CSV table of C-alpha atoms in Angstrom, one decimal:
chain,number,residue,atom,x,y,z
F,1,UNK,CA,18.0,-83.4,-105.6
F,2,UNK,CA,18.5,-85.9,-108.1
F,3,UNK,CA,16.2,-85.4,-111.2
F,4,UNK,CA,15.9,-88.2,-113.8
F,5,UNK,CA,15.6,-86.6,-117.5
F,6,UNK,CA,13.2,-88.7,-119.9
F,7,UNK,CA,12.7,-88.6,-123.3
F,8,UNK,CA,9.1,-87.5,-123.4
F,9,UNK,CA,8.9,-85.3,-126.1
F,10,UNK,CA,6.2,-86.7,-129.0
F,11,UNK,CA,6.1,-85.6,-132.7
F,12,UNK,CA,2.3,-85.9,-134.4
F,13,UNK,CA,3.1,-87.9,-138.0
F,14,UNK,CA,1.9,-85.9,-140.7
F,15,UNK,CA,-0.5,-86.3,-143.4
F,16,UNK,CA,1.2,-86.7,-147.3
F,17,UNK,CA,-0.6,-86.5,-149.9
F,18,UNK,CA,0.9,-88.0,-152.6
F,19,UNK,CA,0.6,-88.4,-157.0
F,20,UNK,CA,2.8,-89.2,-159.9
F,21,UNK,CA,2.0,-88.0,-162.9
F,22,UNK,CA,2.4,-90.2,-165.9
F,23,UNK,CA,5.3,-88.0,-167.2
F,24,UNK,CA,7.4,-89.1,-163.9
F,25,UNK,CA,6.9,-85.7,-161.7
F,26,UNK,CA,6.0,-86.7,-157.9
F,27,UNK,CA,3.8,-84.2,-156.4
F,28,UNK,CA,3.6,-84.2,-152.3
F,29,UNK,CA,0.9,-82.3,-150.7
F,30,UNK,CA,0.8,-81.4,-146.9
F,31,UNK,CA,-2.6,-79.3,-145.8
F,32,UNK,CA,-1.9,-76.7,-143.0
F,33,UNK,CA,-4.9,-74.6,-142.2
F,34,UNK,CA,-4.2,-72.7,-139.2
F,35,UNK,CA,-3.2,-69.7,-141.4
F,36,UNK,CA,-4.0,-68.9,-145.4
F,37,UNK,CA,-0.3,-69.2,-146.4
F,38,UNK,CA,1.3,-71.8,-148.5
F,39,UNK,CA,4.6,-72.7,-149.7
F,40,UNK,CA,5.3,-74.2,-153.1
F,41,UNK,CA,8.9,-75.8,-153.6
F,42,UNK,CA,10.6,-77.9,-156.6
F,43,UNK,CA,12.8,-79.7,-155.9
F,44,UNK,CA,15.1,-80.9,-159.2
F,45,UNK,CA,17.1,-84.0,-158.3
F,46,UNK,CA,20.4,-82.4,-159.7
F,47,UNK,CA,23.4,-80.7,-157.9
F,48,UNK,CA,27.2,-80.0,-158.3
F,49,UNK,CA,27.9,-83.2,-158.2
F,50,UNK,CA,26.0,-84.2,-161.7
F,51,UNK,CA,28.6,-81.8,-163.1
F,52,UNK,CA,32.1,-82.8,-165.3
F,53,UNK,CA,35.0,-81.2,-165.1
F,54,UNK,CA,35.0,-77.8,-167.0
F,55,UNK,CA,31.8,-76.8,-166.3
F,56,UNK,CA,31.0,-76.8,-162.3
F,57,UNK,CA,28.8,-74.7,-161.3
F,58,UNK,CA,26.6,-75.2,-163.7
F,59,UNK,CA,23.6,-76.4,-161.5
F,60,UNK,CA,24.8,-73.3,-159.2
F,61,UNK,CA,24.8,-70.5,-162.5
F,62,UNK,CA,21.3,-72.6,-163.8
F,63,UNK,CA,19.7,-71.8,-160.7
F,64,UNK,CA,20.3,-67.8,-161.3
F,65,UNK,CA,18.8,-67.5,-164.8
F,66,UNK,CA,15.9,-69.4,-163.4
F,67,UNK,CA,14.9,-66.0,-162.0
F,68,UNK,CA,15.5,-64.4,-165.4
F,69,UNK,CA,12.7,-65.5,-166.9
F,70,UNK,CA,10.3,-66.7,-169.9
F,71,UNK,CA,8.6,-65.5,-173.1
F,72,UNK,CA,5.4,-65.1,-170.5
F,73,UNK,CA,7.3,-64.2,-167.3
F,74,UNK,CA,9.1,-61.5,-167.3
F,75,UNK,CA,10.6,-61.7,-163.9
F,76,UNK,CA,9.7,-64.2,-161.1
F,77,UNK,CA,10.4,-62.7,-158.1
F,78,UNK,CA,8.8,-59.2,-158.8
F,79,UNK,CA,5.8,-61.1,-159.6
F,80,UNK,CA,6.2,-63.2,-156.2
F,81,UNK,CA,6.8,-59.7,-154.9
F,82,UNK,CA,3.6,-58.3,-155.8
F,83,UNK,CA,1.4,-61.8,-155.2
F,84,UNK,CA,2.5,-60.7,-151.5
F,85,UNK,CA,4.8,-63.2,-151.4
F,86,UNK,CA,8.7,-64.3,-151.0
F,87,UNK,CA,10.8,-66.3,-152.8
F,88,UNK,CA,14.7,-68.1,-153.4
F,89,UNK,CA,16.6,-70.9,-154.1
F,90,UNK,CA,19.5,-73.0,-153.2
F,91,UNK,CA,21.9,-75.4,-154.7
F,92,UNK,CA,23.8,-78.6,-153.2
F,93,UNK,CA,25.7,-81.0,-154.1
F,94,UNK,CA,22.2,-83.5,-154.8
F,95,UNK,CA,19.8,-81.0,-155.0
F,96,UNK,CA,18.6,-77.7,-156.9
F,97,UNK,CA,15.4,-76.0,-154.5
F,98,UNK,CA,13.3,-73.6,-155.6
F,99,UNK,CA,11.1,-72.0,-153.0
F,100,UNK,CA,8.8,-69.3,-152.5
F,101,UNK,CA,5.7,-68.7,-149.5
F,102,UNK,CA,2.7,-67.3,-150.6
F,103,UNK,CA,-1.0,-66.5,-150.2
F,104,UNK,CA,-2.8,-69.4,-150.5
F,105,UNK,CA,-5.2,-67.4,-153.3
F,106,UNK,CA,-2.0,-67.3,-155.7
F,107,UNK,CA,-0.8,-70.7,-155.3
F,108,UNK,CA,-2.8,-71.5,-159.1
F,109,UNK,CA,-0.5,-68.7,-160.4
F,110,UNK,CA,2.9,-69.8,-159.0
F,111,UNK,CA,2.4,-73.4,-159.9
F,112,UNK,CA,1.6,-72.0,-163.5
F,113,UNK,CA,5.1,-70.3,-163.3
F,114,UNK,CA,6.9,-72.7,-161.9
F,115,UNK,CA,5.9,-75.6,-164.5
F,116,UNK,CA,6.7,-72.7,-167.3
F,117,UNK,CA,10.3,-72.8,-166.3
F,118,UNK,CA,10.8,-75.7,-166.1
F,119,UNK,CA,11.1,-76.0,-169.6
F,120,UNK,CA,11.0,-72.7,-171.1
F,121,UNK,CA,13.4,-70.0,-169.1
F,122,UNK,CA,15.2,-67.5,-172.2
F,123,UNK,CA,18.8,-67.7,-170.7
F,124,UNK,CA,18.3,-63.8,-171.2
F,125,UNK,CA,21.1,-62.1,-169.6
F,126,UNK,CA,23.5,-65.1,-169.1
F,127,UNK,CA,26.7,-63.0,-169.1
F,128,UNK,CA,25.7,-60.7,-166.6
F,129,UNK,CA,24.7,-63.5,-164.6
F,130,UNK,CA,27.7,-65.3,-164.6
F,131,UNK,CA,29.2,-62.0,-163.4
F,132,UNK,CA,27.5,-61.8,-160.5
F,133,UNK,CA,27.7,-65.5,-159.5
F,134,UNK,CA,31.5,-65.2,-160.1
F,135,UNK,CA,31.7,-61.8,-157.4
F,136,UNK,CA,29.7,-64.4,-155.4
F,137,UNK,CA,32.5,-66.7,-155.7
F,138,UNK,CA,34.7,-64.1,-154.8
F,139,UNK,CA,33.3,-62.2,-151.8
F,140,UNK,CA,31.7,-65.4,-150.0
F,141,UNK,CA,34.9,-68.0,-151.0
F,142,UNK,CA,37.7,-66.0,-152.2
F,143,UNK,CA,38.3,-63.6,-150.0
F,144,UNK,CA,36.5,-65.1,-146.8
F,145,UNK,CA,38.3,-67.5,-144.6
F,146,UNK,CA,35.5,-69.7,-143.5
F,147,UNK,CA,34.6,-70.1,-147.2
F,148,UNK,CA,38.3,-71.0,-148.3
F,149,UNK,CA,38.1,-73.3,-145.1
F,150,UNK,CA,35.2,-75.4,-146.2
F,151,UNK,CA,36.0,-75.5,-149.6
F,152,UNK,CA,39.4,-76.8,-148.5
F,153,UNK,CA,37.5,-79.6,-146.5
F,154,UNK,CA,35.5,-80.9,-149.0
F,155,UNK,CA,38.0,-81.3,-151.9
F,156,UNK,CA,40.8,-82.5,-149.3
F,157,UNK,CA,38.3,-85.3,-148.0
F,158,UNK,CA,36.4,-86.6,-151.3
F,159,UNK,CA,39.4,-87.7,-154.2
F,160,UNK,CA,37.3,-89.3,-156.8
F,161,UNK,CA,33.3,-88.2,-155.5
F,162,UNK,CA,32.2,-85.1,-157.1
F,163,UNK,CA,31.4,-83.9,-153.7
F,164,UNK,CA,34.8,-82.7,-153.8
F,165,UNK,CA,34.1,-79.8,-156.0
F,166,UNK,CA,32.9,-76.5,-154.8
F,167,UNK,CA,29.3,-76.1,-155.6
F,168,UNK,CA,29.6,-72.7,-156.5
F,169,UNK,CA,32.0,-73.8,-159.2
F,170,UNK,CA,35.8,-72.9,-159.8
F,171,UNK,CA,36.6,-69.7,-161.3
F,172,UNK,CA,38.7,-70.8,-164.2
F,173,UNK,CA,35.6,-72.8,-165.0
F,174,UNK,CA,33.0,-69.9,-164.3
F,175,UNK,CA,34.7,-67.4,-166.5
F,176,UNK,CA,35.0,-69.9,-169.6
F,177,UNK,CA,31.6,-71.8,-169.5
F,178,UNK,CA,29.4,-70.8,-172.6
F,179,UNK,CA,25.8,-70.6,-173.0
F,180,UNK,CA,25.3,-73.6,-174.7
F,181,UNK,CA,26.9,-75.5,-171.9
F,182,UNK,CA,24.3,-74.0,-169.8
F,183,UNK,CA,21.6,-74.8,-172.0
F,184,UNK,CA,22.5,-78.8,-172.3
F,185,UNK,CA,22.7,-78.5,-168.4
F,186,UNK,CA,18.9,-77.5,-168.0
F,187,UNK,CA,18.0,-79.3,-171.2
F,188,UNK,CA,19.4,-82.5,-169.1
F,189,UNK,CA,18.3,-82.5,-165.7
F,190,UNK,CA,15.3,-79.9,-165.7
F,191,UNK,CA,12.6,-82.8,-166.7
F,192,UNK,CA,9.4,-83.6,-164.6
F,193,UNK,CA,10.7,-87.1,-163.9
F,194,UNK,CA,13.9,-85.6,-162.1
F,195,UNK,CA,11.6,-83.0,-159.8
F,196,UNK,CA,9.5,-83.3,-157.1
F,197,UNK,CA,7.0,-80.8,-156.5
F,198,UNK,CA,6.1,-80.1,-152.7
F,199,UNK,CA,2.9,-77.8,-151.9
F,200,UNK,CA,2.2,-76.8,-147.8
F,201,UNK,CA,0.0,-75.0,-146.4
F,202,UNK,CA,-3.5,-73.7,-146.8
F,203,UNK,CA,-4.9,-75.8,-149.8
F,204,UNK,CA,-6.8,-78.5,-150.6
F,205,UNK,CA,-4.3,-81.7,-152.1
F,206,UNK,CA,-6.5,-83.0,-154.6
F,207,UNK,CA,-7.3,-79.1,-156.0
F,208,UNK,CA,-3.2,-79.2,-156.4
F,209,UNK,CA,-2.9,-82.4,-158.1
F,210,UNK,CA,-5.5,-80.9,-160.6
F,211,UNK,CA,-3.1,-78.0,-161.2
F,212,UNK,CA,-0.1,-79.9,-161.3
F,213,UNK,CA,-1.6,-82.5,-163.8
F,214,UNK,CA,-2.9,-79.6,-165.9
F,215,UNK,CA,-0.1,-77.3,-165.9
F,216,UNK,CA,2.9,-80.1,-165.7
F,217,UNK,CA,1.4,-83.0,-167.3
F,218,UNK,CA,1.9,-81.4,-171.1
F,219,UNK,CA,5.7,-81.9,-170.7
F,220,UNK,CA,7.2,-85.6,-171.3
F,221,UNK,CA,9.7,-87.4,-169.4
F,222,UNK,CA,13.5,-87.4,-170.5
F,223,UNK,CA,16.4,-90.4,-169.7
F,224,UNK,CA,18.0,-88.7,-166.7
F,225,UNK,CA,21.9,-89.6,-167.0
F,226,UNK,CA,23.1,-92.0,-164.2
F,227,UNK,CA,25.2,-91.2,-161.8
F,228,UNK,CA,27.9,-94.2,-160.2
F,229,UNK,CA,30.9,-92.7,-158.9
F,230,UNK,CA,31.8,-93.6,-155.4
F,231,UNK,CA,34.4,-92.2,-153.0
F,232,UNK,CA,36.8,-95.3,-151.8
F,233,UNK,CA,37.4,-96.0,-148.7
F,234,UNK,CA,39.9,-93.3,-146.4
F,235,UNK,CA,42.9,-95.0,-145.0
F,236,UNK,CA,44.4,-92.3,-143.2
F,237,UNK,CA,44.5,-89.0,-141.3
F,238,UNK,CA,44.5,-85.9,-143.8
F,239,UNK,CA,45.5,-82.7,-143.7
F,240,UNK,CA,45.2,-79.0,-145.2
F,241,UNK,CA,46.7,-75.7,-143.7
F,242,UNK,CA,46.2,-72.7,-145.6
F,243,UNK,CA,46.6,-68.6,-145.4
F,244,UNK,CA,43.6,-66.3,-145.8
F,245,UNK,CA,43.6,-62.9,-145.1
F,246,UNK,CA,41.3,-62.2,-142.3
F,247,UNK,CA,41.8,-61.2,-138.5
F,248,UNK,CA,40.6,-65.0,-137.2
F,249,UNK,CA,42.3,-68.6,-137.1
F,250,UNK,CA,39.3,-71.4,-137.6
F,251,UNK,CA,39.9,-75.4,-137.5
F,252,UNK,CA,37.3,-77.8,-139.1
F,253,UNK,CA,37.8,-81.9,-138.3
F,254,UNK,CA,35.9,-83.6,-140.3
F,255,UNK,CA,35.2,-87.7,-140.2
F,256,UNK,CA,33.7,-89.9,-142.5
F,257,UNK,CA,30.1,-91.4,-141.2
F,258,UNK,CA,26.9,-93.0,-142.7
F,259,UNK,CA,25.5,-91.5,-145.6
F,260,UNK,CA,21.6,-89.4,-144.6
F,261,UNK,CA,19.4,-92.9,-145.2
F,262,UNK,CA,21.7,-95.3,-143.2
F,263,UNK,CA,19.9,-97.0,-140.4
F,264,UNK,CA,23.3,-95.1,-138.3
F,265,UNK,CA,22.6,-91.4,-139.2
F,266,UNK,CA,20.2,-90.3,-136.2
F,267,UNK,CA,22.6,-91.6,-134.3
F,268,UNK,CA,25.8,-89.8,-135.7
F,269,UNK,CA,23.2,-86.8,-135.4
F,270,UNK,CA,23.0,-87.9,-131.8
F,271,UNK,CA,26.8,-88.1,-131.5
F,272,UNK,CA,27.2,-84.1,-133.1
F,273,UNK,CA,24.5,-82.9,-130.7
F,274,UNK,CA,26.4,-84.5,-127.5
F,275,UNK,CA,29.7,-83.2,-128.6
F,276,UNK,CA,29.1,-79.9,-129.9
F,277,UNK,CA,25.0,-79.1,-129.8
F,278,UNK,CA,25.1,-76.0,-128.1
F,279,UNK,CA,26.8,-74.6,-124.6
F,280,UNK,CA,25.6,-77.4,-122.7
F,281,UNK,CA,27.4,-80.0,-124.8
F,282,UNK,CA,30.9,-81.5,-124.3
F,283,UNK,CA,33.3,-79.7,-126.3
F,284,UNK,CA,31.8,-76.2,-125.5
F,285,UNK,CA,32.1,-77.0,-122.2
F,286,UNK,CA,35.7,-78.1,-122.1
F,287,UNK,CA,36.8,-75.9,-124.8
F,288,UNK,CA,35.2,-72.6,-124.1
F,289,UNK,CA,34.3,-72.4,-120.7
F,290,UNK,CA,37.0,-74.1,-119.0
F,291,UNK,CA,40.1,-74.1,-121.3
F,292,UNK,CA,39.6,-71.0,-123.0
F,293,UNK,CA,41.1,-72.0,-126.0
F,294,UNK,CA,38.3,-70.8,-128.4
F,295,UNK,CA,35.3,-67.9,-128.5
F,296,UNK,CA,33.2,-70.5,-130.4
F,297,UNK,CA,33.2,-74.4,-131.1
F,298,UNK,CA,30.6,-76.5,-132.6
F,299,UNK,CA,29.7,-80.4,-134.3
F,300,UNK,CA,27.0,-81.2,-136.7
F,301,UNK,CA,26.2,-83.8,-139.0
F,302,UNK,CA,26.3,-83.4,-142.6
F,303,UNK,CA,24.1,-85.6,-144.1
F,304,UNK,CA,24.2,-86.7,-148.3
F,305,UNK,CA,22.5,-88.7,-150.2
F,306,UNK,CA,25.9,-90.6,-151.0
F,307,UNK,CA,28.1,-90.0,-147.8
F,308,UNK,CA,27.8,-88.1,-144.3
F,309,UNK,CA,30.5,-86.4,-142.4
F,310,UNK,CA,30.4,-85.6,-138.6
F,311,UNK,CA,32.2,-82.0,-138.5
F,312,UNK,CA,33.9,-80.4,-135.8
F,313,UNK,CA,33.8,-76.3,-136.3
F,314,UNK,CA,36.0,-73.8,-133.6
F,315,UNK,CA,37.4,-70.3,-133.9
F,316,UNK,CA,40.7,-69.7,-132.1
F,317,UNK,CA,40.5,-67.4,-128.7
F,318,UNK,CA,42.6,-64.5,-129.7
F,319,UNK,CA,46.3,-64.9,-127.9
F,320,UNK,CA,46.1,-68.9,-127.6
F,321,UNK,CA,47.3,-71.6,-129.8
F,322,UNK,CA,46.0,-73.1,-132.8
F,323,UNK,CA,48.0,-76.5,-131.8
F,324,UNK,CA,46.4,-76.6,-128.1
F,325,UNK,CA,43.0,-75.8,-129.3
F,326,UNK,CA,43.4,-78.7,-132.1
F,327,UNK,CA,45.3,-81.2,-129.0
F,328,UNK,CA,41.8,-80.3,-127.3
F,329,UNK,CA,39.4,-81.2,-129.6
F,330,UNK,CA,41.3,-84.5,-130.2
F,331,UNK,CA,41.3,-85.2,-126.2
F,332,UNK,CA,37.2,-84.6,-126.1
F,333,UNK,CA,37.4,-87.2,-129.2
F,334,UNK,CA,38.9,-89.9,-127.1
F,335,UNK,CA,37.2,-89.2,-123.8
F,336,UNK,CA,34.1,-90.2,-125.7
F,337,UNK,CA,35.6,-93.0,-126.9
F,338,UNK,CA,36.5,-94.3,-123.1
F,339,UNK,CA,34.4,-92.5,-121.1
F,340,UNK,CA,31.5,-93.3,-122.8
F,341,UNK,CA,28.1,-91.6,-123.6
F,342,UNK,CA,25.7,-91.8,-120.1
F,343,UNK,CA,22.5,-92.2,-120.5
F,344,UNK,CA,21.5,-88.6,-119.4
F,345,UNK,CA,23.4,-87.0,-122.3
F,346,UNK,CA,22.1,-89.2,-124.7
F,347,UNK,CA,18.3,-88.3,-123.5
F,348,UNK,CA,19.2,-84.5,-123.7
F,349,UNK,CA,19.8,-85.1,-127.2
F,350,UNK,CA,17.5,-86.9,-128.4
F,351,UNK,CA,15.0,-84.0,-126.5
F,352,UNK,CA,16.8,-81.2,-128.3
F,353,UNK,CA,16.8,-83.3,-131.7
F,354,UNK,CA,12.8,-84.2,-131.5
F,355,UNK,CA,12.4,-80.1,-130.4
F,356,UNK,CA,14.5,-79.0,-133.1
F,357,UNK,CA,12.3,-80.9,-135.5
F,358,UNK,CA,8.5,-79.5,-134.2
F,359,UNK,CA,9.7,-75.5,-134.4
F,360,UNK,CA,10.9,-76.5,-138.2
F,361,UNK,CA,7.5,-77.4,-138.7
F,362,UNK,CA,6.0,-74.0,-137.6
F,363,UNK,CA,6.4,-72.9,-140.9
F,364,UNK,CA,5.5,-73.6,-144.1
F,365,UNK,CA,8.6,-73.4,-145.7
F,366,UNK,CA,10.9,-75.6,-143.2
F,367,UNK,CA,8.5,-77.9,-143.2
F,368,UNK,CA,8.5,-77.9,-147.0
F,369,UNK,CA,12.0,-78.1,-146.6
F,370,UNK,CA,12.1,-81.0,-144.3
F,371,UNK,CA,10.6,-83.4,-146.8
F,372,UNK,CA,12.3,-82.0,-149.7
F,373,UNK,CA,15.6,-83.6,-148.1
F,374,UNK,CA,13.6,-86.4,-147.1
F,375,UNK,CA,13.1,-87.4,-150.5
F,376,UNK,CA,16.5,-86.0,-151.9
F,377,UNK,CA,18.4,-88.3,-149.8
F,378,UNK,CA,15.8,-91.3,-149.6
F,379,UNK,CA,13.1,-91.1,-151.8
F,380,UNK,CA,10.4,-91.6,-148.9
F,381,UNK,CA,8.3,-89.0,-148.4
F,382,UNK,CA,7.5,-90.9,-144.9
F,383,UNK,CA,10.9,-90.7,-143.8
F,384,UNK,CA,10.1,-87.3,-142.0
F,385,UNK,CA,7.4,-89.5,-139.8
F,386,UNK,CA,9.9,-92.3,-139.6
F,387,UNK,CA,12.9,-89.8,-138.4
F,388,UNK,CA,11.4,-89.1,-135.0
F,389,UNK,CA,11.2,-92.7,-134.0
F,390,UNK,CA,14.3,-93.8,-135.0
F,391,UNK,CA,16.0,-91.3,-132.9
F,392,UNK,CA,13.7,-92.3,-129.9
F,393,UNK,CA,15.1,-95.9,-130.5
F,394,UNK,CA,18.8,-95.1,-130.4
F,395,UNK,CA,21.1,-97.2,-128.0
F,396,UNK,CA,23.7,-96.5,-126.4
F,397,UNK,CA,25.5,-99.2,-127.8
F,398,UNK,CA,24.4,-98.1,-131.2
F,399,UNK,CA,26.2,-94.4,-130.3
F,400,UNK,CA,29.3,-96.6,-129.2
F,401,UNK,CA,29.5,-98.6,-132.8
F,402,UNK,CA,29.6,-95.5,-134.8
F,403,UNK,CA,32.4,-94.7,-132.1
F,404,UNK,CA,34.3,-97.3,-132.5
F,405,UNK,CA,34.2,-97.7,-136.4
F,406,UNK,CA,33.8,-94.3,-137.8
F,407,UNK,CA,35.3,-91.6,-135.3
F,408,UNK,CA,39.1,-92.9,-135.5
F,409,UNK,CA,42.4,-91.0,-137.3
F,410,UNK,CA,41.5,-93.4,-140.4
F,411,UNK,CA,38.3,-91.3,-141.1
F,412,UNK,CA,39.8,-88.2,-139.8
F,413,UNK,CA,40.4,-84.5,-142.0
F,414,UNK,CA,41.7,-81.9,-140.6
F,415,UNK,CA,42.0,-78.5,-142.2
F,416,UNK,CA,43.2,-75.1,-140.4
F,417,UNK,CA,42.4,-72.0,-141.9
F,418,UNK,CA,45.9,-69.2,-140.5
F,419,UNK,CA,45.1,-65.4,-140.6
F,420,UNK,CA,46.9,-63.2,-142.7
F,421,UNK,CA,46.5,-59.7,-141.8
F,422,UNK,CA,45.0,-57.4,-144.5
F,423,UNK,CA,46.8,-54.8,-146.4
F,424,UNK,CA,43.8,-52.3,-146.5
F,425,UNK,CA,41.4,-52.8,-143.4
F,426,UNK,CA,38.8,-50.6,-144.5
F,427,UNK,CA,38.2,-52.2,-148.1
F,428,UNK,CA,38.3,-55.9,-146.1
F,429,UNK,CA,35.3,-55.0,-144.1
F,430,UNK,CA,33.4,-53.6,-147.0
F,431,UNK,CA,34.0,-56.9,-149.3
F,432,UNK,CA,32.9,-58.8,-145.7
F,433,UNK,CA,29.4,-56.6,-145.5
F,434,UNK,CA,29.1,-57.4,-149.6
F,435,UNK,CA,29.2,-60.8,-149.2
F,436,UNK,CA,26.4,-60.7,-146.4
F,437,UNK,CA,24.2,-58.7,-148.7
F,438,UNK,CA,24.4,-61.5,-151.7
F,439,UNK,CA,20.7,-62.8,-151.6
F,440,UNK,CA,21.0,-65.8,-154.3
């Protein structure tokens, strides 16, 4: 029985709120009622790539002593804690996120503790800090293949962007930073005009504005520096191999798409979901099933606010070969290219993209999320309402012009991650479960 699949499924547009205060800060306010929780983010418009050489992983080391405090709060998270709550961060290359999810009775208190660091954390306890973001460093990049691997990608791709830098910093450059490096960081970027501050949940949006204004509103605005630099174009394949000890072999290939506003990015998204979204898609298919070649393959797009990258992610089956698994992936590549995308698989996408989206917005905080990127990458808070029909109205000649321009050798990086067996076993596994344990 033949069944035709349809692209049925239908995403609600939700209701934003929206103020600017005079000092610059951007407040966003989506009212969710069906339970008395709430998430508050901030969302500072700074990453690793507003850093200079010398001191990356600034933004990265900044976010930590966030959490150490001011002359009024002690500790943030214990507080959270005890509000009944949960809280953390994250930084990206465009983006510093602080996050927490809360009873909606506290949310008065949080947004009072979240405009007083802004501009008044202590940098108590910076050297201590900077220890544990450099064991960080060295348990989740150092001494962990996929962490070498994607670091590898990223600074073997971008040449002159500062997306090429590890977020988390280099070490050299963690071990020498001072305090009052630190200090110009935050003094820089933390400002109300370079922050947006996102509230879900259980409140009322003109009852946050009221907060916001009186608890945000005292600070003033500051020049925020500019930031130009641009990545030239790629004119050829590139390549990194490199030895990690580890009991795994792991490829990453990498091209060179439309940055996360372009008018092309839902369907590059499209593209990742058809080759590698899951055990139904293309390469899994081919690769896993059928071939063999690896225990786990896998394509997503990367999204930025100043380039995108479609990434191709596989672990080697134990006993086959690294250069027949990478032969593979390259033949999946070009049957795309000639077979063509039917219009079945592109359907199946767009289904799993649009469902993807409504279970993010069962909670609070991914729904928080959602916009925060939103506005990151484009500024729009209405982009998250917009998303949804611009997948619907992807083409299959659209899918076949980011094809044809973007998935070709020219665009291509390819970087192989080779095991190197470790000399104490035990001790490996331990710094493996350490890294797992690192919360921030």
């Amino acid at each position: 029985m033949f069944i035709m699949l349809q692209s049925f499924i239908e995403i609600k547009p939700l209701d934003i709120k929206e103020k600017t205060l005079k000092n610059g800060l951007k407040v966003y306010v989506i009212e969710e009622h069906s339970s008395p929780v709430v998430s508050v983010q901030v969302w500072y418009k700074v990453g690793s790539k507003n850093e200079v050489v010398g001191i990356t992983g600034s933004a990265h080391l900044l976010e930590h002593m966030m959490f150490r405090g001011t002359k009024e709060i002690k500790d943030f998270s214990q507080i959270i804690d005890e509000l009944g709550g949960m809280d953390n961060a994250f930084t990206s290359f465009d983006e510093t996120a602080y996050w927490c999810e809360i009873p909606s009775s506290a949310v008065e208190k949080v947004l009072y503790m979240e405009a007083d660091r802004m501009r008044n954390i202590t940098f108590d306890g910076f050297d201590e800090e900077r220890n544990v973001v450099i064991e960080e460093r060295r348990w989740r990049t150092e001494n962990d293949q996929r962490g070498a691997l994607w670091e590898a990608l990223f600074s073997t791709i971008f040449w002159a962007h500062p997306y090429g830098k590890p977020v988390i910093g280099w070490r050299s450059d963690l071990e020498n930073v001072n305090l009052e490096k630190i200090k110009q960081f935050y003094e820089t970027y933390y400002a109300p005009n370079n922050a947006y501050l996102i509230v879900v949940g259980d409140v009322k949006a003109e009852e946050v504005f009221k907060i916001a204004e009186n608890y945000f509103g005292k600070y003033e605005s500051k020049e925020i520096p500019k930031f130009y630099t641009t990545e030239p174009k790629q004119r050829g394949p590139r390549r990194t191999e490199i030895k990690k000890e580890g009991f795994a072999t792991y490829i990453a290939v990498a091209y060179r798409v439309p940055k996360a506003s372009s008018e092309y990015s839902p369907a590059v998204s499209l593209i990742a979901d058809i080759l590698g979204g899951g055990k139904t898609s293309k390469l899994y298919k081919s690769i896993v099933y059928e071939k063999q070649l690896a225990s786990s393959i896998s394509a997503f797009y990367y999204g930025l606010k100043d380039e995108g990258l479609l990434i191709i992610f596989a672990t080697l089956q134990q006993g086959k070969d690294i250069n027949e698994l990478e032969k593979a992936i390259n033949e999946e590549i070009e049957n795309l290219r000639k077979n063509k995308v039917s219009e079945e698989e592109l359907i199946r996408a767009k289904n799993n993209q649009l469902a993807d989206l409504i279970y993010s917005r069962e909670s609070v905080v991914r729904l928080g999320f959602q916009l925060g990127e939103a506005l990151i990458n484009t500024d729009n808070p209405n982009y998250i309402n917009e998303y949804p029909k611009l997948i619907q109205k992807v083409s299959k000649q659209d899918i076949e012009k980011i094809i044809n321009e973007y998935i070709n050798d020219d665009n291509k990086t390819t970087v192989i991650v080779h095991p190197i067996p470790p000399s104490d076993i035990q001790a490996y596994i331990e710094g493996l479960k350490k890294a797992s344990e690192i919360r921030r």
